[in-house]
Tab-separated table of N, CA and C in Angstrom:
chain	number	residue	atom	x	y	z
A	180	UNK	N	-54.807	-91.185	-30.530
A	180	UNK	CA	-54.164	-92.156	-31.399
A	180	UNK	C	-54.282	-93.536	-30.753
A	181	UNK	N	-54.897	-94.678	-31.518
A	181	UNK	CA	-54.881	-95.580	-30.870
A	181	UNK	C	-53.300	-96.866	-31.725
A	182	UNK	N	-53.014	-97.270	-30.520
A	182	UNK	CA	-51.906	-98.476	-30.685
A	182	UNK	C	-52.252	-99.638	-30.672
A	183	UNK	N	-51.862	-100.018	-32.496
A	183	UNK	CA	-52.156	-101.540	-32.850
A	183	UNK	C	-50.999	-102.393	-33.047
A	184	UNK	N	-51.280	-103.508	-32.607
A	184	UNK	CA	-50.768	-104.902	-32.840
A	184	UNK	C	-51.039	-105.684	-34.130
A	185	UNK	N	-50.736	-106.208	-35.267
A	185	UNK	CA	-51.398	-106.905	-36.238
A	185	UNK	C	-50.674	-108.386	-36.033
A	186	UNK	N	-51.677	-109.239	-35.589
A	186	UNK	CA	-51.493	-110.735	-36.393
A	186	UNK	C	-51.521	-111.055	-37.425
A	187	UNK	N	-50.564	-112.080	-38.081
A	187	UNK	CA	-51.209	-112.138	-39.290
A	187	UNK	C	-50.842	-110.997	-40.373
A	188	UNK	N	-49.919	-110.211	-39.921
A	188	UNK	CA	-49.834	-109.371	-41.260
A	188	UNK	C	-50.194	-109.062	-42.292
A	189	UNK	N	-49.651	-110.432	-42.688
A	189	UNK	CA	-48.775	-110.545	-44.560
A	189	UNK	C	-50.448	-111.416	-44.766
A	190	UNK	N	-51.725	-111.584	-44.544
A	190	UNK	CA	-52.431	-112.379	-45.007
A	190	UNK	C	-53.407	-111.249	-45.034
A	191	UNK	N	-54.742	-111.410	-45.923
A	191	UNK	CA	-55.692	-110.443	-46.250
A	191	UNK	C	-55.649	-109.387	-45.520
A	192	UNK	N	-56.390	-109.794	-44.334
A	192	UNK	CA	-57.454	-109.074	-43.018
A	192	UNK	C	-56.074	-108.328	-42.879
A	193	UNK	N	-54.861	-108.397	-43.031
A	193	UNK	CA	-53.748	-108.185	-42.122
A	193	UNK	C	-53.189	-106.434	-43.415
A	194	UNK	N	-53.216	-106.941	-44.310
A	194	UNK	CA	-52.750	-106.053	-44.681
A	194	UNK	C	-53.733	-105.304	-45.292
A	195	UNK	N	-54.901	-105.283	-45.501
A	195	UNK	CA	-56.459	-104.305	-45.754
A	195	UNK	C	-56.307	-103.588	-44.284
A	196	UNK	N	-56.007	-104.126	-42.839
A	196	UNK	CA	-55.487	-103.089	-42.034
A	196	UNK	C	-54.532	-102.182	-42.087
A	197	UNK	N	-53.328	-102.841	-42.897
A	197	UNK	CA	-52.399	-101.985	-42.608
A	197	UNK	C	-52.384	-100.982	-43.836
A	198	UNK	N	-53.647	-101.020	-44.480
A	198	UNK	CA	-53.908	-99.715	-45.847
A	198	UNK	C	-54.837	-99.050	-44.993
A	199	UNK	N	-55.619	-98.931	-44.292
A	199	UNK	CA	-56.333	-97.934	-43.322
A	199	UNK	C	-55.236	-97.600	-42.501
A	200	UNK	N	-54.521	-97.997	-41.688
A	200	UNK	CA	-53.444	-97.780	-41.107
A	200	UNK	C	-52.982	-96.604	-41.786
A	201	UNK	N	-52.611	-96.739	-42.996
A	201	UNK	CA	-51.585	-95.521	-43.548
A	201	UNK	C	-52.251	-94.624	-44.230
A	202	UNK	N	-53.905	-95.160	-44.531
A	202	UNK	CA	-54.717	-93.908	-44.513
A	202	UNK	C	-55.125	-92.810	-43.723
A	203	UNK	N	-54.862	-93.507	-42.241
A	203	UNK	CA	-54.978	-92.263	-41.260
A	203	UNK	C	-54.164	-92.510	-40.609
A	204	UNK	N	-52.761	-92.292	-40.714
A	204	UNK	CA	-51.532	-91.872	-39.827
A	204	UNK	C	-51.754	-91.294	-38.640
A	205	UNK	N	-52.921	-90.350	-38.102
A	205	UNK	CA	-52.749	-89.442	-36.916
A	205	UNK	C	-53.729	-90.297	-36.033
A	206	UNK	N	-54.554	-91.399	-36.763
A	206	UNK	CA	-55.468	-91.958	-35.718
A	206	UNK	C	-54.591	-93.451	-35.080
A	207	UNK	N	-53.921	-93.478	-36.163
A	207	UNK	CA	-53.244	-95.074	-36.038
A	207	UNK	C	-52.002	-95.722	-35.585
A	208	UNK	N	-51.284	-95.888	-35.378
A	208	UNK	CA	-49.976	-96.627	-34.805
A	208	UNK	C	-49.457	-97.682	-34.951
A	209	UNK	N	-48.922	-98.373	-35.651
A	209	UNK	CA	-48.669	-99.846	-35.755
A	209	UNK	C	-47.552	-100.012	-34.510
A	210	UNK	N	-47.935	-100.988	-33.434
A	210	UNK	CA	-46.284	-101.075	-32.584
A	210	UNK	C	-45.982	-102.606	-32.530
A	211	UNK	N	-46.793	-103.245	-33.435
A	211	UNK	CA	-46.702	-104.755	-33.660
A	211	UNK	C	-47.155	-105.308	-34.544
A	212	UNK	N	-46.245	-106.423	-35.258
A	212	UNK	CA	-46.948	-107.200	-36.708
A	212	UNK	C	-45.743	-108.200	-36.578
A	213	UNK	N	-47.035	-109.528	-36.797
A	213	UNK	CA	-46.409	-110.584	-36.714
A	213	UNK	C	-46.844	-111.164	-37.968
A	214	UNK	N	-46.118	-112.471	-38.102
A	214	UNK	CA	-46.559	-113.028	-39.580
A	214	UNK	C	-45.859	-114.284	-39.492
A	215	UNK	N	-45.973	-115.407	-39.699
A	215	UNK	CA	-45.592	-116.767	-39.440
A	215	UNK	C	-45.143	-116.822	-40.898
A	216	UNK	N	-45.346	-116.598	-41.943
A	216	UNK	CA	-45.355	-116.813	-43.499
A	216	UNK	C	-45.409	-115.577	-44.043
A	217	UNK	N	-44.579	-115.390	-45.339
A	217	UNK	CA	-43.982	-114.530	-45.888
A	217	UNK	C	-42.913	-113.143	-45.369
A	218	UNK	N	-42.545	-113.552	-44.533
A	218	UNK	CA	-41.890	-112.493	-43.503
A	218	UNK	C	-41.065	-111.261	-44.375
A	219	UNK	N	-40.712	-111.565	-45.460
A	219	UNK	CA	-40.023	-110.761	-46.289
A	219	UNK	C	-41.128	-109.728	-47.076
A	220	UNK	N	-42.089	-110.143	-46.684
A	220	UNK	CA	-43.366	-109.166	-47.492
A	220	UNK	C	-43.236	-107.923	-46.247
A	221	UNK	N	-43.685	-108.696	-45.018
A	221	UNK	CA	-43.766	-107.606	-43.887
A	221	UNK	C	-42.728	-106.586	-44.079
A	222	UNK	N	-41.750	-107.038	-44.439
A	222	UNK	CA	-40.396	-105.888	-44.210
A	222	UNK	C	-40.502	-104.708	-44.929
A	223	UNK	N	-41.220	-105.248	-46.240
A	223	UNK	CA	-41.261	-103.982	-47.336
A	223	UNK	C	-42.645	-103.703	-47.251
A	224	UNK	N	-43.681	-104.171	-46.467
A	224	UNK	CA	-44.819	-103.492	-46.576
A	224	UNK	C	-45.168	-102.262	-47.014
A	225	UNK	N	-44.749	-101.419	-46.569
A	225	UNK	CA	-44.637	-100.364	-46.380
A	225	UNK	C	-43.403	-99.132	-45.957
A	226	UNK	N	-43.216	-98.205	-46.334
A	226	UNK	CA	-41.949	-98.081	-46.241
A	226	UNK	C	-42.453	-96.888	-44.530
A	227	UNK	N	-43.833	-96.356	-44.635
A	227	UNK	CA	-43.736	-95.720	-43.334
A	227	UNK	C	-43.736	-96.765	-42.103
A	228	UNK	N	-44.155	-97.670	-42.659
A	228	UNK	CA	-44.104	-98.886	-40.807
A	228	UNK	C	-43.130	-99.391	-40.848
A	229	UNK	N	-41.852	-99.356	-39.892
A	229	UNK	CA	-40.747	-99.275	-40.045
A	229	UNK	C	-40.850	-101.100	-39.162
A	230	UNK	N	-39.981	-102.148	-39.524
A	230	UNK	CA	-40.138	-103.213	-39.037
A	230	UNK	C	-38.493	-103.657	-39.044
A	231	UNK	N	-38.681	-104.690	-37.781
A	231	UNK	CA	-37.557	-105.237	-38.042
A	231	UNK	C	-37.726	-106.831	-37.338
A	232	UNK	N	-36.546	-107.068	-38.533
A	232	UNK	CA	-36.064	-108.701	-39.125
A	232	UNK	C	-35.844	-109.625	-38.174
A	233	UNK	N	-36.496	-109.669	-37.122
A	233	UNK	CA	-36.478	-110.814	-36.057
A	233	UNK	C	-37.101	-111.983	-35.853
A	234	UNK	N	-36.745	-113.635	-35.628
A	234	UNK	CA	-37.246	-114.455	-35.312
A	234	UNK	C	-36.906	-114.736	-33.951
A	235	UNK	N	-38.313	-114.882	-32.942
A	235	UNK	CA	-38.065	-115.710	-31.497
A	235	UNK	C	-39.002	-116.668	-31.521
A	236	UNK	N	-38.083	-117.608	-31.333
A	236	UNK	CA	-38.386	-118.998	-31.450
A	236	UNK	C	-37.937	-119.808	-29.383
């Protein structure tokens, strides 16, 4: 299983990953997703990538 990071989330490239992502659950891992813009999209992306509501600034 490999462990990914996504930049960029909530923008194309970001979430066409995170639909392979949940096409192969046993190869994939999300343990990071960031997103500067639309942050409320990230939350509900998906209901298996479990995220949470933090800004560090």
């Amino acid at each position: 299983m490999k462990l990914i990071s996504i930049l960029g989330s909530t923008g194309s490239i970001g979430t066409q990953t995170l639909d392979i992502v949940t096409q192969y659950p046993n190869q994939f891992q999300v343990v990071g997703l960031a997103a500067l813009k639309k942050c409320r999209i990230t939350s509900s992306t998906d209901p298996q990538i479990s995220t949470s509501d933090r800004s560090y600034r």
